[in-house]
XYZ file of C-alpha atoms in Angstrom:
132
model
C 65.104 -75.863 -45.792
C 64.201 -78.523 -43.240
C 63.161 -77.968 -39.642
C 62.986 -80.124 -36.532
C 59.883 -79.803 -34.354
C 59.822 -80.083 -30.554
C 56.922 -81.521 -28.574
C 56.176 -78.067 -27.132
C 55.217 -76.791 -30.592
C 53.237 -79.923 -31.435
C 51.277 -79.775 -28.172
C 50.588 -76.040 -28.551
C 49.100 -76.651 -31.995
C 47.008 -79.631 -30.882
C 45.746 -77.725 -27.831
C 44.890 -74.664 -29.939
C 46.987 -72.314 -27.827
C 47.338 -68.644 -28.769
C 50.539 -69.228 -30.746
C 49.184 -72.301 -32.563
C 48.486 -70.434 -35.841
C 52.063 -69.135 -36.070
C 53.569 -72.501 -35.163
C 51.375 -74.428 -37.594
C 52.142 -71.900 -40.351
C 55.852 -72.629 -39.958
C 55.198 -76.368 -40.114
C 53.027 -75.968 -43.231
C 55.646 -73.744 -44.876
C 58.166 -76.559 -44.422
C 55.839 -79.416 -45.410
C 57.863 -82.306 -46.731
C 60.927 -81.090 -44.824
C 59.692 -81.477 -41.239
C 61.635 -83.840 -38.996
C 60.675 -85.017 -35.539
C 62.374 -87.553 -33.316
C 60.470 -90.771 -32.669
C 61.052 -90.096 -28.964
C 59.515 -86.630 -29.363
C 56.447 -88.118 -31.040
C 56.063 -90.461 -28.069
C 56.435 -87.588 -25.603
C 53.894 -85.448 -27.477
C 51.411 -88.323 -27.689
C 51.709 -88.934 -23.955
C 51.146 -85.250 -23.161
C 48.138 -84.739 -25.436
C 46.583 -88.082 -24.470
C 46.875 -87.254 -20.770
C 45.298 -83.825 -21.181
C 42.687 -84.341 -23.886
C 42.356 -88.047 -24.654
C 42.175 -90.068 -27.848
C 40.834 -87.290 -30.069
C 43.887 -85.145 -29.325
C 46.212 -88.029 -30.131
C 44.422 -88.455 -33.455
C 44.798 -84.700 -34.089
C 48.529 -84.968 -33.401
C 48.928 -87.823 -35.859
C 46.942 -85.906 -38.482
C 49.127 -82.844 -37.964
C 52.308 -84.817 -38.564
C 50.786 -86.547 -41.581
C 49.552 -83.232 -43.044
C 53.112 -81.885 -43.260
C 54.582 -85.230 -44.315
C 56.765 -85.228 -41.204
C 59.703 -87.602 -41.173
C 59.867 -89.450 -37.863
C 63.565 -89.951 -37.195
C 64.915 -92.809 -35.076
C 66.913 -91.788 -31.998
C 70.452 -93.067 -32.546
C 73.830 -93.162 -30.785
C 74.981 -89.841 -32.238
C 71.826 -88.105 -31.056
C 72.216 -89.755 -27.657
C 75.688 -88.257 -27.320
C 74.449 -84.836 -28.456
C 71.489 -85.009 -26.063
C 73.771 -85.871 -23.155
C 76.099 -83.014 -24.068
C 73.075 -80.689 -24.233
C 71.947 -81.804 -20.792
C 75.437 -81.274 -19.365
C 75.600 -77.799 -20.882
C 71.966 -76.576 -20.767
C 70.146 -79.019 -18.485
C 67.749 -78.319 -15.661
C 69.721 -77.306 -12.582
C 72.791 -76.570 -14.701
C 71.792 -73.632 -16.903
C 69.030 -71.038 -17.229
C 67.709 -72.862 -20.313
C 66.752 -75.717 -17.986
C 66.370 -78.332 -20.732
C 64.599 -81.521 -19.699
C 64.913 -85.016 -21.186
C 62.553 -84.359 -24.097
C 64.119 -80.974 -24.826
C 67.545 -82.587 -25.064
C 66.214 -85.087 -27.608
C 64.816 -82.343 -29.866
C 67.986 -80.294 -29.441
C 70.099 -83.305 -30.425
C 68.151 -84.002 -33.602
C 68.286 -80.343 -34.665
C 72.031 -80.196 -34.047
C 72.690 -83.554 -35.729
C 71.048 -82.450 -38.976
C 72.046 -78.779 -38.577
C 68.587 -77.270 -39.060
C 66.450 -74.854 -37.019
C 64.165 -76.070 -34.249
C 60.492 -75.122 -33.962
C 59.530 -74.824 -30.312
C 57.373 -72.921 -27.863
C 58.784 -71.105 -24.855
C 62.065 -69.506 -23.891
C 64.206 -72.499 -22.962
C 65.771 -73.194 -26.360
C 66.324 -69.463 -26.965
C 68.969 -69.664 -24.228
C 70.928 -72.338 -26.105
C 72.915 -72.361 -29.324
C 70.215 -74.046 -31.428
C 68.670 -71.968 -34.237
C 64.973 -71.104 -34.020
C 62.608 -71.928 -36.882
C 60.399 -68.951 -35.966
């Protein structure tokens, strides 16, 4: 089964946070069936670069390569799903408080109908399935 990965999970792994082993285990278990939006890769690169510099960006790229992640282009269908997610679950509209990047990951997961790997409680308050 495939999974979609959110930037929150990618950043947690790169930063070596407490839940990194569990998150990376899920990614490894789905190697070859990991999908991530191109926009999510950009967001994750920006976050890790800002906090830890070039080495962290290299670690992120290695992580995605190690699980043979498919970087998926953000298309019109995903744009519509992301907008619908923001209207339903967006910050200031719902307790899930999804931001721009969250809506992109949500949209990809919904468009391919697979679970989403993420860190935190925001997606748990939506109708997307968890990969954990």
